[in-house]
Each structure stands twice: as C-alpha cells, then as structure tokens.
Amino acid sequence: MVTPKLYRQTVCGLMLVFFAVMASTAQRDAAKATAAIRAGRLIDVRTGRVTANVYITIANDRIMGIADFVPADIPMIDLSKYTVLPGLIDCHAHVLGNQKDQSSASGLRMSSAQKALWGVHNLQTWLDHGFTALRDAGEDDLGYAQLALRTSIEKGLIRGPRMVSAGNFVSVNGGHGDADVLAPDQQLPRRPNIADTVDDVSSSVRRDIKYGADWIKLMATGGVMDPISDYRVEELSEQQMARAVEVAHRAGKKVMAHAEGAEGIKAAVRAGVDSIEHGTVMDEEGASLMEQRGTWLVPTLFCFQHDLQTGLSQGRDPVSFAKGVAIVKEQGPAFHRALAHHLKIAYGVDDDADFVSKEFAALVSGGMTPIDALRAATMNGAQLLGRYGEIGTIEPGKYADIVAVDGDPLADITVMEKVVFVMKGGEVYKKAPQ
Ligand SMILES: [Zn+2]
C-alpha cells in the first residue's frame, strides 16, 4: 500500500534523479567545445587586465569560457605568440563605392549595383583588419545598397563584418548631404532625403525606416568633403532634428548626427540624437551638454589628418581641400574637451577601408590612453550599436569574434595596424602565421 508519506518520498526521489540527469547533461553540453584558442596574452578590455597563457573555449559560433587547461581532443588554434582581443568595431564606416575616388562627381558616375560590388570588396578589407562589426554611417544611394549588403551578410550570401546601417543622409537643400552640386540650370531631380521643413524630416526618416535602416543619419552642420557647405554652420534646425529623433525612436531606431560646428553640435544634442559624429569644433558648452545627456561621440580624428596627406591626389575639389586644411586645427582642442568631460567615445574611421586601423594611433596621440582606445573599438562600439550582450568583449555566451596582434598594443598602439588573426562567429577569416 502506498502511504501518502511513501508517495511523497517517491516523488521527491524521482525529482532528484530527474534533476541529477539534467545537471549531468548540462555538464556534458558545457564540455562540448568545438574549438579552443591558446592565447599568449589575453586583454580583458572591460577590466584592463592582461592574462598570459590562457585558453578560450568556443562552442560553434559562441564563446564558452576562459580556462587554464583544455582537454587534448579539442581542435586548438595556437596564438601563443600573440596578444588576443575582442573583434574590432568601426562605428563610422561608409561601405559603398570606390573609396579612393574623392571627386564630388564620383557618386553620380556609378550605379547603385556597382557601388554595392565595391562594397563587397571593401567589406573584406574591414574583416582583414580585424573589424568584425561596423556601423555604416549613411550613404547617398537611392537603392539603399548598404542595406542589401547588411542583409546579405546576415544571410551568409557574402562574407563581411556584422553590420548595422543608416539609410540615406538627411540633409537640407544645398547642405552637406545634398549630392546635387551642379549649376542651377543643370540640377538633378530633388532627392527624397532633402528636408527643408520639420515635416520633410518625418517623410525622409519614415522612408529610411520603410526600406530597413537601423539608424537615421542627420546632417546637423555643413561638412568638409563636399564643395558647397560650410562646416561651421548649423543646417538642420533643432526642431527638425527633434522630429527625426521622435519618429526614429518611436520605431525603435537610433539617430546619429554629422556635426562639426559648435552650434549644430549643441542643437543636435538638445534634440536628443544618440551620437555626435566628428564633433570637430565642439566647444566647452557642447562638451558639458554631451556629458550631462550621455550622448556618444565618434571623433574620427585620423580621416581629417589623412586628407592633408592625400591632398588633391584623389580627385578632390580644391574648395573642399581648403576646408580640410582649416578644420584640422580645431580637432585637437575639441578632443581634449571631450576627454576632460569623460564623454562616451566609440571608434570610427570615416575613411578608405585600407586605413581603418589608423584611428587607434590618432586617438592615442590625441590624448587617449591605449586601453581606452581599445575600449572605444570594442566594448564601447558594441554599446553604441546596442549589441553589447553579443559582441565587444571575450565573455561566455557572446559571439566568438576574436582577433590577435603581434606585440603589445598597451605599449605600442600601432600594433593594432597589423592584425594577424581574425575569427568571426567561430569561423576563422584570417590565419595567424605560425
Ligand atoms: Zn562619414
């Protein structure tokens, strides 16, 4: 006869057996590493700690853990000669087109399809330099080829970094994002992202969202690379930018603002944008405002310095080059203000993909510590992209996006220019020399 007491004991016993079986299955699954990396040195970007001779275990596309020892039967990637870091993140990329053609007509001479094919090529360069994720900071392409590239990477049709992307530049007529730089009697049809009123902004933003943009890119001020705008001048009004933020945030999208001149930076921050791009002429008040609001800064220091080296050699318009010579004097003091106010800073290049690693040295010579430069390009970038749960550090459960360099970037940041090993999602894209 089964008494209530015996019944209770039996049920409890069976439950214990059940949980014991579950626990041992979990242990067995945890032991199922598909690969391991032997790291000579591992930089934990979050704490700044460096550990020597450790193993990173990987299960398929994810990081399982960090261990002092792994069983001999797990396939081993030997990076014992190298320093291992999380995959890098570029938060200000433009992936389309021939990045070595700086003429203001370059975009007009190329079809969307051709720009996309250049994009496929350019994306390999980002990967090859260790950039396993990037944010496209907007394009001038009515076909949204950048969004097609992003989706094609997700679907595995092409290889490339994980990508989030802005749509087309939202700009005032005659502003930094107006691709029509022709004479008044030769003008192009008006683009859908040209916005001169608050309601125009709603339509442009909704159009970008309709076609799949993750971010909205606003031109808050004039810029440098075009031959018509003035980088000191605010272009979109604060009301226009506030509308963009309202419409984008309601749809769960974020807003980035190209902003060089001091007034446009402050208007964009007050309007509630998520990140300021460049911030080249940021004043003290603008830096305090960003600190109070927690607005991100993507400073893109190197591209302005690089422009002085390339000069007119890549088809650049002399009017645009003169602006480049003038603005570069502003960036040092502005970046010091940003550092003094402890702004949240993410790494962004805004240049030809061949030079994607050069921003590290520019950040450090601008006054940032090497560990903060590494953070800008890893965990900070992941936070700005809203993907910190999945990328940006080497921690259990995150994607196995891992790179290695030859040397110690904390002692010499330029070693980041020679990434020798690249893994994205557990797949090796670049093998380290043994
Ligand atoms: Zn840009």
PDB file of C-alpha atoms and ligand atoms in Angstrom, residues 92 94 137 217 278 350, ligand 1:
ATOM      1  CA  HIS A  92      31.653  55.294 -38.678  1.00  0.00           C
ATOM      2  CA  HIS A  94      30.849  54.191 -45.485  1.00  0.00           C
ATOM      3  CA  ALA A 137      27.132  55.976 -41.220  1.00  0.00           C
ATOM      4  CA  LYS A 217      21.851  59.857 -40.309  1.00  0.00           C
ATOM      5  CA  HIS A 278      33.164  64.100 -35.689  1.00  0.00           C
ATOM      6  CA  ASP A 350      35.159  57.582 -41.934  1.00  0.00           C
TER       7      ASP A 350
HETATM    8 ZN    ZN B   1      31.034  59.996 -42.584  1.00  0.00          ZN
END
